[in-house]
DNA sequence: CTCGCCCTGGCC
DNA sequence: GGCCAGGGCGAG
């Protein structure tokens, strides 16, 4: 599940391969839910363009092009951006044995001779790619709250302070705070010892500050581990991240709490699963 | 704010 | 053979 640390890991690895390069060719899979801009149009828009920057806001990557347009990328649940030099990450044995190209690669960029090709693979197609015309305001970006890596207490108070929903749901709401997903939300709430069901607006200033610090801390841990490889996520060179081994509570239902050894609980909050410690989190 | 939907592999 | 995961979005 690519969240901010995974997307930032991808950005750092891919940016040097893209920035300053000119797109020589674009290969796409068939039109699908994945393409917010139809593949034929996307290809026509990209060929001949030079990539000037690869930015990130929350879980979105934004490639800027030399004509002022941009390409928005989202990895969804199972998206993988990787270099063609790396063996197709997490390729199932069955797919590898099948003849022909990997059916889950929806987009491939030829960046000229000597440059590795960059591929976007996504088994479930919950990822997204969209071309943004020069000067256009992109509603998906405009909706986002402040990036969670640039979180300070004041910004966090503004993002969370008046929300009446469960704090867990607010952490996941990208319009409040951009970049935190289910894994890092559970981790941060555990570190801050806050119950995921607490009403966000009812948090005391001390608790809010502790949670903001915990969000920063778990994102930093995830980033320095090179992301978490649960499900399909891999770094662009095909290697696994390390945070899945270091995680505290996420996906550890019934396992002992790292702090008090009581079994961790899993509940559903706002339609999303939450794993937490009934004893430590108040 | 909550719900259902998009998608597909994996697991009961 | 059916259900679930889950990010994000549109509908209610």
PDB file of N, CA and C in Angstrom, chain A residues 163-223:
ATOM      1  N   UNK A 163     -12.648  18.963  13.030  1.00  0.00           N
ATOM      2  CA  UNK A 163     -13.288  17.792  12.457  1.00  0.00           C
ATOM      3  C   UNK A 163     -13.993  16.994  13.531  1.00  0.00           C
ATOM      4  N   UNK A 164     -15.219  16.586  13.232  1.00  0.00           N
ATOM      5  CA  UNK A 164     -16.005  15.888  14.248  1.00  0.00           C
ATOM      6  C   UNK A 164     -15.945  14.384  14.122  1.00  0.00           C
ATOM      7  N   UNK A 165     -15.372  13.900  13.028  1.00  0.00           N
ATOM      8  CA  UNK A 165     -15.298  12.455  12.838  1.00  0.00           C
ATOM      9  C   UNK A 165     -14.229  11.823  13.708  1.00  0.00           C
ATOM     10  N   UNK A 166     -14.115  10.490  13.632  1.00  0.00           N
ATOM     11  CA  UNK A 166     -13.079   9.774  14.364  1.00  0.00           C
ATOM     12  C   UNK A 166     -11.704  10.218  13.870  1.00  0.00           C
ATOM     13  N   UNK A 167     -10.779  10.350  14.806  1.00  0.00           N
ATOM     14  CA  UNK A 167      -9.438  10.826  14.438  1.00  0.00           C
ATOM     15  C   UNK A 167      -8.807   9.932  13.376  1.00  0.00           C
ATOM     16  N   UNK A 168      -9.077   8.626  13.448  1.00  0.00           N
ATOM     17  CA  UNK A 168      -8.542   7.716  12.430  1.00  0.00           C
ATOM     18  C   UNK A 168      -9.016   8.113  11.037  1.00  0.00           C
ATOM     19  N   UNK A 169     -10.312   8.406  10.916  1.00  0.00           N
ATOM     20  CA  UNK A 169     -10.859   8.794   9.614  1.00  0.00           C
ATOM     21  C   UNK A 169     -10.284  10.123   9.139  1.00  0.00           C
ATOM     22  N   UNK A 170     -10.066  11.031  10.080  1.00  0.00           N
ATOM     23  CA  UNK A 170      -9.529  12.339   9.711  1.00  0.00           C
ATOM     24  C   UNK A 170      -8.094  12.208   9.206  1.00  0.00           C
ATOM     25  N   UNK A 171      -7.309  11.339   9.841  1.00  0.00           N
ATOM     26  CA  UNK A 171      -5.932  11.120   9.372  1.00  0.00           C
ATOM     27  C   UNK A 171      -5.916  10.571   7.947  1.00  0.00           C
ATOM     28  N   UNK A 172      -6.943   9.787   7.620  1.00  0.00           N
ATOM     29  CA  UNK A 172      -7.000   9.187   6.284  1.00  0.00           C
ATOM     30  C   UNK A 172      -7.594  10.130   5.243  1.00  0.00           C
ATOM     31  N   UNK A 173      -8.215  11.206   5.704  1.00  0.00           N
ATOM     32  CA  UNK A 173      -8.874  12.145   4.794  1.00  0.00           C
ATOM     33  C   UNK A 173      -7.822  13.053   4.152  1.00  0.00           C
ATOM     34  N   UNK A 174      -7.611  12.860   2.868  1.00  0.00           N
ATOM     35  CA  UNK A 174      -6.523  13.577   2.192  1.00  0.00           C
ATOM     36  C   UNK A 174      -6.786  15.075   2.094  1.00  0.00           C
ATOM     37  N   UNK A 175      -8.025  15.491   2.286  1.00  0.00           N
ATOM     38  CA  UNK A 175      -8.308  16.920   2.232  1.00  0.00           C
ATOM     39  C   UNK A 175      -7.960  17.589   3.560  1.00  0.00           C
ATOM     40  N   UNK A 176      -7.798  16.804   4.615  1.00  0.00           N
ATOM     41  CA  UNK A 176      -7.339  17.356   5.889  1.00  0.00           C
ATOM     42  C   UNK A 176      -5.817  17.377   5.917  1.00  0.00           C
ATOM     43  N   UNK A 177      -5.234  16.260   5.498  1.00  0.00           N
ATOM     44  CA  UNK A 177      -3.794  16.047   5.592  1.00  0.00           C
ATOM     45  C   UNK A 177      -3.451  15.066   4.480  1.00  0.00           C
ATOM     46  N   UNK A 178      -2.463  15.397   3.645  1.00  0.00           N
ATOM     47  CA  UNK A 178      -2.215  14.559   2.466  1.00  0.00           C
ATOM     48  C   UNK A 178      -1.012  13.651   2.649  1.00  0.00           C
ATOM     49  N   UNK A 179      -1.235  12.355   2.480  1.00  0.00           N
ATOM     50  CA  UNK A 179      -0.114  11.415   2.443  1.00  0.00           C
ATOM     51  C   UNK A 179      -0.220  10.247   3.394  1.00  0.00           C
ATOM     52  N   UNK A 180      -1.047  10.389   4.442  1.00  0.00           N
ATOM     53  CA  UNK A 180      -1.177   9.305   5.414  1.00  0.00           C
ATOM     54  C   UNK A 180      -2.238   8.316   4.946  1.00  0.00           C
ATOM     55  N   UNK A 181      -1.908   7.044   4.942  1.00  0.00           N
ATOM     56  CA  UNK A 181      -2.853   5.984   4.611  1.00  0.00           C
ATOM     57  C   UNK A 181      -3.067   5.090   5.816  1.00  0.00           C
ATOM     58  N   UNK A 182      -3.669   3.942   5.582  1.00  0.00           N
ATOM     59  CA  UNK A 182      -4.094   3.099   6.689  1.00  0.00           C
ATOM     60  C   UNK A 182      -2.931   2.621   7.562  1.00  0.00           C
ATOM     61  N   UNK A 183      -1.837   2.249   6.960  1.00  0.00           N
ATOM     62  CA  UNK A 183      -0.702   1.741   7.739  1.00  0.00           C
ATOM     63  C   UNK A 183      -0.146   2.814   8.683  1.00  0.00           C
ATOM     64  N   UNK A 184       0.246   3.948   8.121  1.00  0.00           N
ATOM     65  CA  UNK A 184       0.900   4.974   8.939  1.00  0.00           C
ATOM     66  C   UNK A 184      -0.075   5.657   9.896  1.00  0.00           C
ATOM     67  N   UNK A 185      -1.370   5.653   9.573  1.00  0.00           N
ATOM     68  CA  UNK A 185      -2.359   6.192  10.514  1.00  0.00           C
ATOM     69  C   UNK A 185      -2.402   5.330  11.775  1.00  0.00           C
ATOM     70  N   UNK A 186      -2.468   4.009  11.596  1.00  0.00           N
ATOM     71  CA  UNK A 186      -2.480   3.121  12.761  1.00  0.00           C
ATOM     72  C   UNK A 186      -1.184   3.248  13.560  1.00  0.00           C
ATOM     73  N   UNK A 187      -0.070   3.340  12.870  1.00  0.00           N
ATOM     74  CA  UNK A 187       1.227   3.459  13.539  1.00  0.00           C
ATOM     75  C   UNK A 187       1.302   4.732  14.372  1.00  0.00           C
ATOM     76  N   UNK A 188       0.854   5.849  13.781  1.00  0.00           N
ATOM     77  CA  UNK A 188       0.939   7.140  14.467  1.00  0.00           C
ATOM     78  C   UNK A 188       0.023   7.161  15.699  1.00  0.00           C
ATOM     79  N   UNK A 189      -1.194   6.630  15.549  1.00  0.00           N
ATOM     80  CA  UNK A 189      -2.116   6.623  16.682  1.00  0.00           C
ATOM     81  C   UNK A 189      -1.566   5.764  17.823  1.00  0.00           C
ATOM     82  N   UNK A 190      -0.912   4.677  17.473  1.00  0.00           N
ATOM     83  CA  UNK A 190      -0.311   3.841  18.509  1.00  0.00           C
ATOM     84  C   UNK A 190       0.822   4.574  19.223  1.00  0.00           C
ATOM     85  N   UNK A 191       1.710   5.175  18.453  1.00  0.00           N
ATOM     86  CA  UNK A 191       2.842   5.910  19.050  1.00  0.00           C
ATOM     87  C   UNK A 191       2.343   7.018  19.969  1.00  0.00           C
ATOM     88  N   UNK A 192       1.261   7.683  19.553  1.00  0.00           N
ATOM     89  CA  UNK A 192       0.733   8.794  20.352  1.00  0.00           C
ATOM     90  C   UNK A 192      -0.203   8.296  21.458  1.00  0.00           C
ATOM     91  N   UNK A 193      -0.457   6.996  21.491  1.00  0.00           N
ATOM     92  CA  UNK A 193      -1.314   6.362  22.494  1.00  0.00           C
ATOM     93  C   UNK A 193      -2.736   6.930  22.492  1.00  0.00           C
ATOM     94  N   UNK A 194      -3.240   7.153  21.270  1.00  0.00           N
ATOM     95  CA  UNK A 194      -4.595   7.705  21.121  1.00  0.00           C
ATOM     96  C   UNK A 194      -5.498   6.677  20.458  1.00  0.00           C
ATOM     97  N   UNK A 195      -6.670   6.486  20.994  1.00  0.00           N
ATOM     98  CA  UNK A 195      -7.663   5.582  20.437  1.00  0.00           C
ATOM     99  C   UNK A 195      -8.118   6.061  19.074  1.00  0.00           C
ATOM    100  N   UNK A 196      -8.163   5.189  18.085  1.00  0.00           N
ATOM    101  CA  UNK A 196      -8.559   5.633  16.737  1.00  0.00           C
ATOM    102  C   UNK A 196      -9.984   6.153  16.659  1.00  0.00           C
ATOM    103  N   UNK A 197     -10.839   5.774  17.621  1.00  0.00           N
ATOM    104  CA  UNK A 197     -12.238   6.196  17.573  1.00  0.00           C
ATOM    105  C   UNK A 197     -12.467   7.572  18.194  1.00  0.00           C
ATOM    106  N   UNK A 198     -11.455   8.146  18.832  1.00  0.00           N
ATOM    107  CA  UNK A 198     -11.650   9.456  19.460  1.00  0.00           C
ATOM    108  C   UNK A 198     -12.102  10.488  18.439  1.00  0.00           C
ATOM    109  N   UNK A 199     -13.022  11.353  18.855  1.00  0.00           N
ATOM    110  CA  UNK A 199     -13.474  12.436  17.994  1.00  0.00           C
ATOM    111  C   UNK A 199     -12.317  13.451  17.845  1.00  0.00           C
ATOM    112  N   UNK A 200     -11.988  13.780  16.595  1.00  0.00           N
ATOM    113  CA  UNK A 200     -10.798  14.607  16.339  1.00  0.00           C
ATOM    114  C   UNK A 200     -10.857  15.931  17.087  1.00  0.00           C
ATOM    115  N   UNK A 201     -12.021  16.567  17.058  1.00  0.00           N
ATOM    116  CA  UNK A 201     -12.126  17.898  17.656  1.00  0.00           C
ATOM    117  C   UNK A 201     -12.047  17.846  19.187  1.00  0.00           C
ATOM    118  N   UNK A 202     -12.157  16.631  19.751  1.00  0.00           N
ATOM    119  CA  UNK A 202     -12.115  16.514  21.211  1.00  0.00           C
ATOM    120  C   UNK A 202     -10.709  16.256  21.741  1.00  0.00           C
ATOM    121  N   UNK A 203      -9.740  16.136  20.857  1.00  0.00           N
ATOM    122  CA  UNK A 203      -8.364  15.913  21.330  1.00  0.00           C
ATOM    123  C   UNK A 203      -7.859  17.152  22.065  1.00  0.00           C
ATOM    124  N   UNK A 204      -7.184  16.925  23.167  1.00  0.00           N
ATOM    125  CA  UNK A 204      -6.582  18.042  23.879  1.00  0.00           C
ATOM    126  C   UNK A 204      -5.362  18.522  23.097  1.00  0.00           C
ATOM    127  N   UNK A 205      -4.988  19.803  23.275  1.00  0.00           N
ATOM    128  CA  UNK A 205      -3.824  20.334  22.547  1.00  0.00           C
ATOM    129  C   UNK A 205      -2.570  19.479  22.727  1.00  0.00           C
ATOM    130  N   UNK A 206      -2.370  18.981  23.931  1.00  0.00           N
ATOM    131  CA  UNK A 206      -1.203  18.103  24.171  1.00  0.00           C
ATOM    132  C   UNK A 206      -1.271  16.851  23.329  1.00  0.00           C
ATOM    133  N   UNK A 207      -2.475  16.260  23.273  1.00  0.00           N
ATOM    134  CA  UNK A 207      -2.653  15.034  22.498  1.00  0.00           C
ATOM    135  C   UNK A 207      -2.472  15.306  21.006  1.00  0.00           C
ATOM    136  N   UNK A 208      -2.996  16.449  20.586  1.00  0.00           N
ATOM    137  CA  UNK A 208      -2.851  16.825  19.188  1.00  0.00           C
ATOM    138  C   UNK A 208      -1.387  16.990  18.814  1.00  0.00           C
ATOM    139  N   UNK A 209      -0.648  17.636  19.697  1.00  0.00           N
ATOM    140  CA  UNK A 209       0.781  17.845  19.440  1.00  0.00           C
ATOM    141  C   UNK A 209       1.515  16.503  19.431  1.00  0.00           C
ATOM    142  N   UNK A 210       1.122  15.618  20.354  1.00  0.00           N
ATOM    143  CA  UNK A 210       1.758  14.291  20.391  1.00  0.00           C
ATOM    144  C   UNK A 210       1.461  13.524  19.104  1.00  0.00           C
ATOM    145  N   UNK A 211       0.240  13.660  18.612  1.00  0.00           N
ATOM    146  CA  UNK A 211      -0.125  12.950  17.388  1.00  0.00           C
ATOM    147  C   UNK A 211       0.604  13.527  16.169  1.00  0.00           C
ATOM    148  N   UNK A 212       0.715  14.850  16.122  1.00  0.00           N
ATOM    149  CA  UNK A 212       1.459  15.463  15.014  1.00  0.00           C
ATOM    150  C   UNK A 212       2.904  14.967  15.024  1.00  0.00           C
ATOM    151  N   UNK A 213       3.487  14.900  16.198  1.00  0.00           N
ATOM    152  CA  UNK A 213       4.869  14.411  16.313  1.00  0.00           C
ATOM    153  C   UNK A 213       4.950  12.945  15.898  1.00  0.00           C
ATOM    154  N   UNK A 214       3.917  12.170  16.269  1.00  0.00           N
ATOM    155  CA  UNK A 214       3.908  10.748  15.926  1.00  0.00           C
ATOM    156  C   UNK A 214       3.762  10.548  14.417  1.00  0.00           C
ATOM    157  N   UNK A 215       2.938  11.370  13.784  1.00  0.00           N
ATOM    158  CA  UNK A 215       2.802  11.286  12.323  1.00  0.00           C
ATOM    159  C   UNK A 215       4.152  11.564  11.660  1.00  0.00           C
ATOM    160  N   UNK A 216       4.803  12.629  12.095  1.00  0.00           N
ATOM    161  CA  UNK A 216       6.138  12.941  11.541  1.00  0.00           C
ATOM    162  C   UNK A 216       7.101  11.789  11.776  1.00  0.00           C
ATOM    163  N   UNK A 217       7.055  11.232  12.977  1.00  0.00           N
ATOM    164  CA  UNK A 217       7.984  10.162  13.347  1.00  0.00           C
ATOM    165  C   UNK A 217       7.783   8.901  12.499  1.00  0.00           C
ATOM    166  N   UNK A 218       6.537   8.458  12.349  1.00  0.00           N
ATOM    167  CA  UNK A 218       6.326   7.207  11.592  1.00  0.00           C
ATOM    168  C   UNK A 218       6.614   7.408  10.100  1.00  0.00           C
ATOM    169  N   UNK A 219       6.317   8.600   9.587  1.00  0.00           N
ATOM    170  CA  UNK A 219       6.633   8.851   8.177  1.00  0.00           C
ATOM    171  C   UNK A 219       8.144   8.860   7.976  1.00  0.00           C
ATOM    172  N   UNK A 220       8.854   9.456   8.936  1.00  0.00           N
ATOM    173  CA  UNK A 220      10.325   9.480   8.840  1.00  0.00           C
ATOM    174  C   UNK A 220      10.890   8.064   8.934  1.00  0.00           C
ATOM    175  N   UNK A 221      10.328   7.262   9.824  1.00  0.00           N
ATOM    176  CA  UNK A 221      10.792   5.869   9.944  1.00  0.00           C
ATOM    177  C   UNK A 221      10.536   5.101   8.662  1.00  0.00           C
ATOM    178  N   UNK A 222       9.331   5.275   8.104  1.00  0.00           N
ATOM    179  CA  UNK A 222       8.987   4.596   6.854  1.00  0.00           C
ATOM    180  C   UNK A 222       9.920   5.002   5.731  1.00  0.00           C
ATOM    181  N   UNK A 223      10.184   6.285   5.665  1.00  0.00           N
ATOM    182  CA  UNK A 223      11.039   6.812   4.597  1.00  0.00           C
ATOM    183  C   UNK A 223      12.465   6.295   4.746  1.00  0.00           C
TER     184      UNK A 223
END
